Short mmCIF file of C-alpha atoms and ligand atoms in Angstrom, two decimals:
data_model
loop_
_atom_site.label_atom_id
_atom_site.label_comp_id
_atom_site.label_asym_id
_atom_site.label_seq_id
_atom_site.Cartn_x
_atom_site.Cartn_y
_atom_site.Cartn_z
CA MET L 1 -47.71 106.10 94.50
CA GLU L 2 -48.07 105.17 90.59
CA LYS L 3 -45.37 104.72 89.11
CA ILE L 4 -45.01 105.59 85.15
CA TYR L 5 -42.87 105.11 82.94
CA LEU L 6 -42.47 106.96 80.00
CA ASP L 7 -38.35 106.03 78.85
CA ASN L 8 -38.60 103.31 76.91
CA ALA L 9 -36.21 104.55 74.66
CA ALA L 10 -33.72 104.30 77.04
CA THR L 11 -34.54 100.98 78.15
CA THR L 12 -37.75 98.98 78.42
CA PRO L 13 -39.16 96.25 81.29
CA LEU L 14 -38.88 92.99 80.95
CA ARG L 15 -42.09 90.79 79.49
CA LYS L 16 -43.00 88.21 81.95
CA GLU L 17 -42.36 85.65 79.98
CA VAL L 18 -39.16 86.65 79.40
CA ILE L 19 -37.89 86.43 83.17
CA ALA L 20 -39.77 82.74 83.43
CA THR L 21 -37.75 81.94 80.67
CA MET L 22 -34.05 83.39 82.17
CA LEU L 23 -35.16 82.05 85.53
CA ASN L 24 -35.54 78.38 84.29
CA VAL L 25 -31.66 78.49 82.10
CA LEU L 26 -29.74 79.85 85.50
CA GLU L 27 -31.62 77.25 87.50
CA ASN L 28 -31.48 74.29 85.65
CA ASP L 29 -28.75 75.13 82.70
CA TYR L 30 -25.98 76.49 84.40
CA GLY L 31 -23.11 74.39 82.62
CA ASN L 32 -20.73 76.19 80.52
CA ALA L 33 -21.54 76.25 77.00
CA SER L 34 -18.11 75.13 76.34
CA SER L 35 -17.88 72.00 78.75
CA THR L 36 -18.39 68.44 76.35
CA HIS L 37 -19.87 67.51 79.01
CA SER L 38 -24.43 66.73 79.17
CA PHE L 39 -24.43 70.19 80.84
CA GLY L 40 -22.03 72.15 78.49
CA ARG L 41 -24.02 70.66 75.24
CA SER L 42 -27.28 71.44 76.90
CA ALA L 43 -26.43 75.27 77.50
CA LYS L 44 -24.72 74.97 73.89
CA SER L 45 -27.96 73.82 72.52
CA ILE L 46 -29.04 76.63 74.83
CA LEU L 47 -27.21 79.22 72.86
CA GLU L 48 -27.80 77.87 69.19
CA THR L 49 -31.12 77.81 69.64
CA SER L 50 -32.17 80.70 70.67
CA ARG L 51 -29.16 81.98 67.93
CA LYS L 52 -31.52 80.31 65.06
CA THR L 53 -34.58 82.57 66.55
CA ILE L 54 -33.61 85.79 66.43
CA ALA L 55 -31.75 84.63 62.60
CA LYS L 56 -35.49 83.52 61.52
CA TYR L 57 -36.85 86.67 63.15
CA LEU L 58 -34.68 88.48 61.16
CA HIS L 59 -34.27 86.80 58.33
CA CYS L 60 -30.59 85.93 57.70
CA THR L 61 -28.75 82.85 59.17
CA SER L 62 -27.91 81.69 62.49
CA GLN L 63 -24.13 81.60 61.86
CA GLU L 64 -24.36 86.12 60.83
CA ILE L 65 -25.85 86.75 64.30
CA VAL L 66 -23.12 87.06 66.90
CA PHE L 67 -23.51 87.55 70.70
CA THR L 68 -21.94 90.86 72.99
CA SER L 69 -22.56 92.09 75.50
CA ASN L 70 -24.68 94.94 74.20
CA ALA L 71 -24.84 97.48 71.20
CA THR L 72 -21.39 99.45 72.26
CA GLU L 73 -19.39 96.61 72.40
CA ALA L 74 -20.76 95.15 69.24
CA THR L 75 -20.26 98.94 67.12
CA ASN L 76 -17.45 98.68 68.62
CA TRP L 77 -15.96 95.82 67.54
CA ILE L 78 -17.15 96.79 63.88
CA LEU L 79 -16.23 99.91 63.46
CA ARG L 80 -12.94 99.07 65.15
CA SER L 81 -11.98 95.61 62.81
CA ALA L 82 -13.68 97.26 59.83
CA VAL L 83 -10.41 100.48 60.27
CA LYS L 84 -8.14 97.24 61.53
CA ASP L 85 -8.90 94.52 59.74
CA LEU L 86 -11.00 95.26 56.25
CA GLY L 87 -8.83 98.68 55.78
CA MET L 88 -11.15 101.13 55.71
CA GLN L 89 -9.69 104.32 55.07
CA ARG L 90 -12.64 106.83 56.16
CA ILE L 91 -15.78 106.63 57.93
CA ILE L 92 -19.11 108.70 57.29
CA THR L 93 -21.60 109.19 59.83
CA SER L 94 -23.59 111.84 61.16
CA ARG L 95 -23.42 114.08 64.27
CA VAL L 96 -26.98 113.00 65.63
CA GLU L 97 -25.72 108.90 66.09
CA HIS L 98 -25.13 107.58 69.87
CA HIS L 99 -22.43 108.41 71.42
CA ALA L 100 -21.17 104.15 71.09
CA THR L 101 -20.58 105.60 68.04
CA LEU L 102 -19.32 108.69 67.67
CA TYR L 103 -16.96 108.52 70.79
CA THR L 104 -15.65 104.73 68.64
CA ILE L 105 -14.95 106.96 65.96
CA ASN L 106 -13.14 109.53 67.37
CA ALA L 107 -11.15 107.23 68.99
CA LEU L 108 -10.39 105.16 66.16
CA GLN L 109 -9.45 108.73 64.31
CA LYS L 110 -7.26 109.29 66.61
CA GLU L 111 -6.06 106.17 66.93
CA TYR L 112 -5.60 105.11 63.15
CA GLY L 113 -5.99 108.35 61.12
CA VAL L 114 -9.00 107.37 59.95
CA ALA L 115 -11.10 110.21 57.81
CA VAL L 116 -14.23 110.83 59.15
CA ASP L 117 -16.50 112.94 57.18
CA TYR L 118 -20.15 113.66 58.64
CA ILE L 119 -23.41 114.25 56.52
CA ASN L 120 -25.29 117.05 57.15
CA VAL L 121 -28.41 116.51 58.96
CA PHE L 122 -31.64 119.19 58.18
CA SER L 123 -33.56 120.73 60.98
CA ASP L 124 -36.33 118.42 60.42
CA GLY L 125 -34.26 115.63 61.25
CA SER L 126 -33.20 113.61 58.29
CA LEU L 127 -30.42 113.29 56.57
CA ASP L 128 -28.34 114.93 53.16
CA ASP L 129 -29.02 112.43 50.44
CA ALA L 130 -27.32 114.81 47.88
CA GLN L 131 -23.80 115.02 50.35
CA LEU L 132 -24.42 110.83 50.93
CA GLU L 133 -23.70 110.52 47.14
CA ALA L 134 -21.01 113.47 46.74
CA LEU L 135 -19.19 111.83 49.65
CA LEU L 136 -19.48 108.54 48.23
CA ASN L 137 -18.28 109.06 45.14
CA SER L 138 -14.54 108.65 45.91
CA ASP L 139 -11.90 105.50 45.97
CA ARG L 140 -10.79 105.45 49.75
CA LYS L 141 -12.25 102.60 50.84
CA THR L 142 -15.03 104.18 53.60
CA ILE L 143 -17.28 102.42 55.71
CA VAL L 144 -20.97 104.20 56.49
CA SER L 145 -22.43 104.77 59.61
CA LEU L 146 -25.68 105.43 60.63
CA MET L 147 -28.41 105.08 62.73
CA HIS L 148 -32.27 103.65 61.20
CA VAL L 149 -33.92 105.69 64.34
CA ASN L 150 -32.66 108.61 66.50
CA ASN L 151 -32.80 107.34 70.08
CA GLU L 152 -33.30 111.58 71.17
CA THR L 153 -35.71 112.34 68.28
CA GLY L 154 -37.26 108.71 66.58
CA CYS L 155 -36.02 110.31 63.52
CA MET L 156 -35.89 107.55 61.20
CA MET L 157 -33.27 107.12 58.34
CA ASP L 158 -34.09 105.08 55.13
CA ILE L 159 -32.06 101.94 55.22
CA ALA L 160 -32.90 100.29 52.22
CA LYS L 161 -31.78 103.78 49.88
CA VAL L 162 -28.78 104.77 52.26
CA GLY L 163 -27.24 100.88 51.40
CA ASN L 164 -28.02 101.03 48.26
CA LEU L 165 -26.06 103.91 47.79
CA CYS L 166 -23.45 102.46 50.02
CA ALA L 167 -23.48 99.68 47.65
CA ALA L 168 -23.35 101.20 44.22
CA HIS L 169 -20.25 103.05 45.67
CA ASN L 170 -18.87 99.76 47.45
CA ALA L 171 -18.94 101.09 50.18
CA LEU L 172 -19.27 99.10 53.83
CA PHE L 173 -23.26 100.12 55.86
CA HIS L 174 -22.97 99.54 59.11
CA CYS L 175 -26.78 101.05 60.71
CA ASP L 176 -27.45 101.08 64.50
CA THR L 177 -30.40 99.49 64.90
CA VAL L 178 -30.91 99.30 68.54
CA GLN L 179 -34.13 101.51 68.16
CA SER L 180 -35.65 99.40 65.82
CA ILE L 181 -35.16 96.26 66.16
CA GLY L 182 -38.24 94.08 67.33
CA LYS L 183 -40.28 97.41 66.86
CA THR L 184 -40.49 97.29 62.80
CA GLU L 185 -39.58 94.02 60.92
CA LEU L 186 -35.99 94.07 59.40
CA ASN L 187 -35.22 91.58 56.64
CA LEU L 188 -31.92 91.52 56.99
CA HIS L 189 -31.30 89.44 53.83
CA GLU L 190 -33.29 91.56 51.54
CA LEU L 191 -32.00 95.21 52.91
CA PRO L 192 -28.60 95.97 51.70
CA VAL L 193 -26.69 95.79 55.26
CA ASP L 194 -23.28 94.83 55.87
CA PHE L 195 -23.25 95.31 59.70
CA VAL L 196 -25.95 96.06 62.61
CA VAL L 197 -26.32 96.02 66.36
CA ALA L 198 -29.08 95.30 68.89
CA SER L 199 -29.42 95.35 72.90
CA ALA L 200 -31.66 93.22 74.35
CA HIS L 201 -32.71 95.22 77.16
CA LYS L 202 -34.35 98.17 73.70
CA PHE L 203 -37.38 95.24 73.33
CA HIS L 204 -38.06 94.00 77.20
CA GLY L 205 -35.48 91.31 76.92
CA PRO L 206 -32.37 91.38 79.91
CA LYS L 207 -29.54 94.29 79.80
CA GLY L 208 -26.11 93.43 79.31
CA ILE L 209 -26.88 91.55 75.95
CA GLY L 210 -27.05 92.10 72.76
CA PHE L 211 -25.40 90.97 69.16
CA ALA L 212 -23.54 91.90 66.13
CA TYR L 213 -25.23 90.69 62.93
CA VAL L 214 -22.61 90.81 59.87
CA LYS L 215 -23.27 89.76 56.66
CA LYS L 216 -21.48 86.35 55.55
CA ASN L 217 -18.13 87.11 54.49
CA ARG L 218 -17.63 90.06 55.62
CA LEU L 219 -14.15 89.01 57.47
CA LEU L 220 -14.05 90.56 61.06
CA GLN L 221 -11.52 89.99 63.46
CA PRO L 222 -12.02 89.96 67.55
CA ILE L 223 -11.80 92.98 69.36
CA LEU L 224 -11.49 90.22 72.65
CA PHE L 225 -8.97 87.47 73.48
CA GLY L 226 -9.47 84.97 75.24
CA GLY L 227 -11.52 81.77 74.30
CA GLU L 228 -13.26 80.58 71.04
CA GLN L 229 -16.44 81.16 71.81
CA GLU L 230 -18.64 82.69 69.28
CA LYS L 231 -16.07 81.34 66.65
CA GLY L 232 -12.98 83.17 68.00
CA LEU L 233 -14.62 86.51 67.37
CA ARG L 234 -16.03 87.12 71.17
CA ALA L 235 -14.13 85.36 73.61
CA GLY L 236 -15.68 84.82 76.92
CA THR L 237 -18.08 82.30 78.97
CA GLU L 238 -21.51 82.88 77.27
CA ALA L 239 -23.85 84.49 79.01
CA VAL L 240 -26.59 81.48 78.26
CA HIS L 241 -29.54 83.00 80.28
CA GLN L 242 -29.00 87.06 78.98
CA VAL L 243 -29.48 84.95 75.37
CA ALA L 244 -32.29 82.76 76.15
CA GLY L 245 -34.17 86.15 77.73
CA MET L 246 -32.85 87.60 74.75
CA ALA L 247 -34.37 85.60 71.53
CA LYS L 248 -37.30 85.12 73.80
CA ALA L 249 -38.22 88.61 74.48
CA LEU L 250 -37.72 89.15 70.28
CA GLU L 251 -39.23 86.28 69.36
CA LEU L 252 -42.50 87.66 71.25
CA ALA L 253 -42.05 91.04 70.08
CA TYR L 254 -42.26 89.89 66.86
CA GLU L 255 -44.88 87.71 67.45
CA HIS L 256 -47.13 90.66 68.68
CA LEU L 257 -46.02 93.38 67.16
CA ASP L 258 -48.48 94.14 64.86
CA GLU L 259 -51.21 94.55 67.89
CA GLU L 260 -48.44 96.32 70.41
CA ARG L 261 -47.23 98.88 67.29
CA ALA L 262 -51.07 99.66 66.79
CA TYR L 263 -51.40 100.25 70.37
CA ILE L 264 -49.03 102.37 70.93
CA GLN L 265 -49.54 104.47 67.67
CA GLU L 266 -52.68 105.09 68.46
CA LEU L 267 -51.15 106.06 72.36
CA LYS L 268 -48.77 108.02 70.42
CA LYS L 269 -51.15 110.55 68.91
CA TYR L 270 -53.27 110.12 71.48
CA CYS L 271 -50.37 112.07 73.43
CA VAL L 272 -49.50 114.49 70.48
CA ALA L 273 -53.74 115.53 70.69
CA GLN L 274 -53.29 116.05 74.51
CA LEU L 275 -50.00 118.60 74.38
CA GLN L 276 -51.58 120.28 70.78
CA THR L 277 -55.08 120.72 73.47
CA ASN L 278 -53.32 122.01 76.71
CA PHE L 279 -49.87 124.01 75.11
CA PRO L 280 -50.53 125.02 71.55
CA ASP L 281 -47.60 126.68 71.29
CA ILE L 282 -45.75 122.80 71.24
CA LYS L 283 -43.49 122.07 68.86
CA ILE L 284 -42.41 118.37 67.98
CA ASN L 285 -38.84 117.82 67.01
CA GLY L 286 -38.27 116.26 64.05
CA SER L 287 -40.50 115.28 61.14
CA THR L 288 -40.75 111.86 59.71
CA THR L 289 -39.98 109.52 63.23
CA PHE L 290 -41.22 106.44 64.66
CA TYR L 291 -44.02 105.38 65.92
CA ASN L 292 -42.76 104.97 70.01
CA ILE L 293 -40.43 108.06 70.46
CA LEU L 294 -42.07 111.81 70.58
CA ASN L 295 -39.66 114.94 71.10
CA VAL L 296 -41.20 117.75 72.25
CA LEU L 297 -40.29 121.10 72.47
CA LEU L 298 -42.14 122.82 75.74
CA PRO L 299 -43.45 126.63 75.12
CA PHE L 300 -42.02 126.64 78.86
CA SER L 301 -39.73 129.49 79.90
CA GLU L 302 -35.72 128.24 80.12
CA GLU L 303 -35.78 128.96 83.48
CA LYS L 304 -38.36 125.92 84.18
CA THR L 305 -35.60 123.64 82.09
CA ALA L 306 -33.99 122.34 84.75
CA MET L 307 -37.49 121.58 87.43
CA ILE L 308 -38.94 120.31 84.91
CA LEU L 309 -37.64 115.94 85.25
CA PHE L 310 -37.72 116.78 88.99
CA ASN L 311 -41.40 117.76 88.92
CA LEU L 312 -42.00 114.53 86.55
CA ASP L 313 -40.04 112.59 88.76
CA MET L 314 -41.38 113.69 92.30
CA LYS L 315 -44.54 113.04 90.86
CA GLY L 316 -44.16 109.07 89.92
CA ILE L 317 -43.51 109.95 86.04
CA ALA L 318 -40.40 109.17 83.91
CA VAL L 319 -39.42 110.79 80.92
CA SER L 320 -36.33 111.97 79.53
CA ARG L 321 -34.63 115.65 78.94
CA GLY L 322 -34.35 115.83 74.79
CA SER L 323 -31.85 119.09 75.76
CA ALA L 324 -30.07 117.93 78.33
CA CYS L 325 -29.44 121.18 81.45
CA GLN L 326 -27.27 118.84 83.40
CA SER L 327 -26.42 119.89 87.07
CA GLY L 328 -28.20 123.18 86.08
CA SER L 329 -25.54 123.73 84.03
CA VAL L 330 -27.06 124.22 80.16
CA LYS L 331 -25.69 121.03 77.80
CA PRO L 332 -28.05 121.23 75.20
CA SER L 333 -27.96 117.82 73.84
CA HIS L 334 -26.04 116.72 70.51
CA VAL L 335 -28.62 115.84 68.71
CA LEU L 336 -30.90 118.85 69.48
CA ALA L 337 -28.08 121.29 68.87
CA GLU L 338 -28.17 119.94 65.46
CA MET L 339 -31.59 119.96 64.52
CA LEU L 340 -33.08 123.31 66.31
CA MET L 341 -32.31 126.82 66.24
CA GLU L 342 -29.98 128.39 69.23
CA GLU L 343 -32.90 130.03 70.68
CA ASP L 344 -34.54 126.63 71.69
CA ILE L 345 -31.98 124.29 71.87
CA LYS L 346 -32.81 126.36 75.32
CA LYS L 347 -35.66 125.93 75.91
CA PRO L 348 -37.06 122.84 77.13
CA SER L 349 -37.68 119.64 75.45
CA LEU L 350 -39.54 116.63 76.08
CA ARG L 351 -38.89 112.96 75.10
CA ILE L 352 -41.97 110.80 75.96
CA SER L 353 -40.78 107.43 74.67
CA PHE L 354 -44.18 104.42 75.27
CA SER L 355 -44.48 100.94 74.98
CA HIS L 356 -47.36 98.38 75.03
CA TYR L 357 -47.74 98.47 78.99
CA ASN L 358 -48.78 102.55 78.94
CA THR L 359 -52.28 103.73 78.98
CA LYS L 360 -53.92 106.53 77.92
CA ALA L 361 -54.68 107.39 81.51
CA GLU L 362 -50.85 107.73 81.99
CA ILE L 363 -50.63 110.32 79.60
CA ASP L 364 -53.19 112.43 81.26
CA THR L 365 -51.20 112.19 84.14
CA LEU L 366 -48.41 113.52 82.42
CA ILE L 367 -50.00 116.21 81.11
CA ASP L 368 -51.60 116.82 84.39
CA GLY L 369 -48.13 116.48 85.78
CA LEU L 370 -46.82 119.23 82.93
CA LYS L 371 -50.11 121.70 83.44
CA GLY L 372 -49.02 122.01 87.08
CA ILE L 373 -45.52 123.02 86.74
N1 PLP W 1 -27.56 102.74 69.78
C1 PLP W 1 -28.15 104.04 70.05
C2 PLP W 1 -29.38 104.18 69.00
C3 PLP W 1 -28.96 104.04 71.95
O1 PLP W 1 -30.43 103.79 71.23
C4 PLP W 1 -28.39 102.73 72.55
C5 PLP W 1 -28.57 103.14 73.88
O2 PLP W 1 -28.95 104.05 74.39
C6 PLP W 1 -27.65 102.32 72.28
C7 PLP W 1 -26.90 102.55 71.13
C8 PLP W 1 -26.32 101.92 73.25
O3 PLP W 1 -27.05 100.76 73.91
P1 PLP W 1 -26.63 100.03 74.97
O4 PLP W 1 -26.21 101.00 76.27
O5 PLP W 1 -27.39 98.86 75.72
O6 PLP W 1 -24.91 99.52 74.70
#
């Protein structure tokens, strides 16, 4: 059975060149980057070259890139240190953030009593900018944490607009760019952001490696102790092969961005057209959405909700459910719960997320699969 992977917002397949880069490091550069002998120096050199590559494509300095195990760790570190060490008294966020952000904020609220304000989310997935501005009109030391591209709906936030508001009110700005890094141009020195986070596996790199961008002079303190790696900001022996794979993946993502983006945009357009032709009552969740994520509300009965993913999976098709109905109990997605009407939340929503490896023939198979349910 041919397998079809349309869940690229969850994770992406590795590029062959990334695997080759990693294998080369695993075989030949197994030194500990902290060792002073030639093996260690060679590993260290791979780390620093990788850091430079990442900084080059994101238009920042390599000193501003700190390697972490993934974006979840980077977000935990940034928000925790912002509260603990930079004295932030309040966090402004939204209820549609990834749990990496929301659960971290919950923990900080409990541990430090930090105040938390949630920005309203409209039914099209956009944020209430006026409310953000009103909230920022305060003397309290504030960090704003809002994501660039929502991983469930693809809804986009205007980084420059939010960042300028934050800067005008002396608030720090942490942006979860996990879904957009490697998929759109980001000039971190031009954008008014203080912190962004990334996970390599979202842009055809390996899992278990990511990074934080920390703008110069934002003096975060470590949350992990035990070594001087990453200038003491993130202790622990560096995963050199992972870092090399991540840098290669980011380089290839940006070198091929124009053609791959155009290809994926066309694929998404085709998918929307096919869905609308075959299921005229279909609704797209979110208005301004990123080019590789499509979240649709299917005109199927509630009883079919639980069966859709299972049925598609039996046919070898991997997509993700927008409204989660886990183990038979209807537990709506926290993102769609903020956007949809009560009756629509219970209906099946599907997240289809594309990469340049997908084809129109695969979309046709998905449509056939849905028609068979
Ligand atoms: N933020 C967003 C928007 C995501 O989509 C994800 C992963 O799904 C994360 C954060 C967390 O990434 P990771 O699990 O690689 O740390």
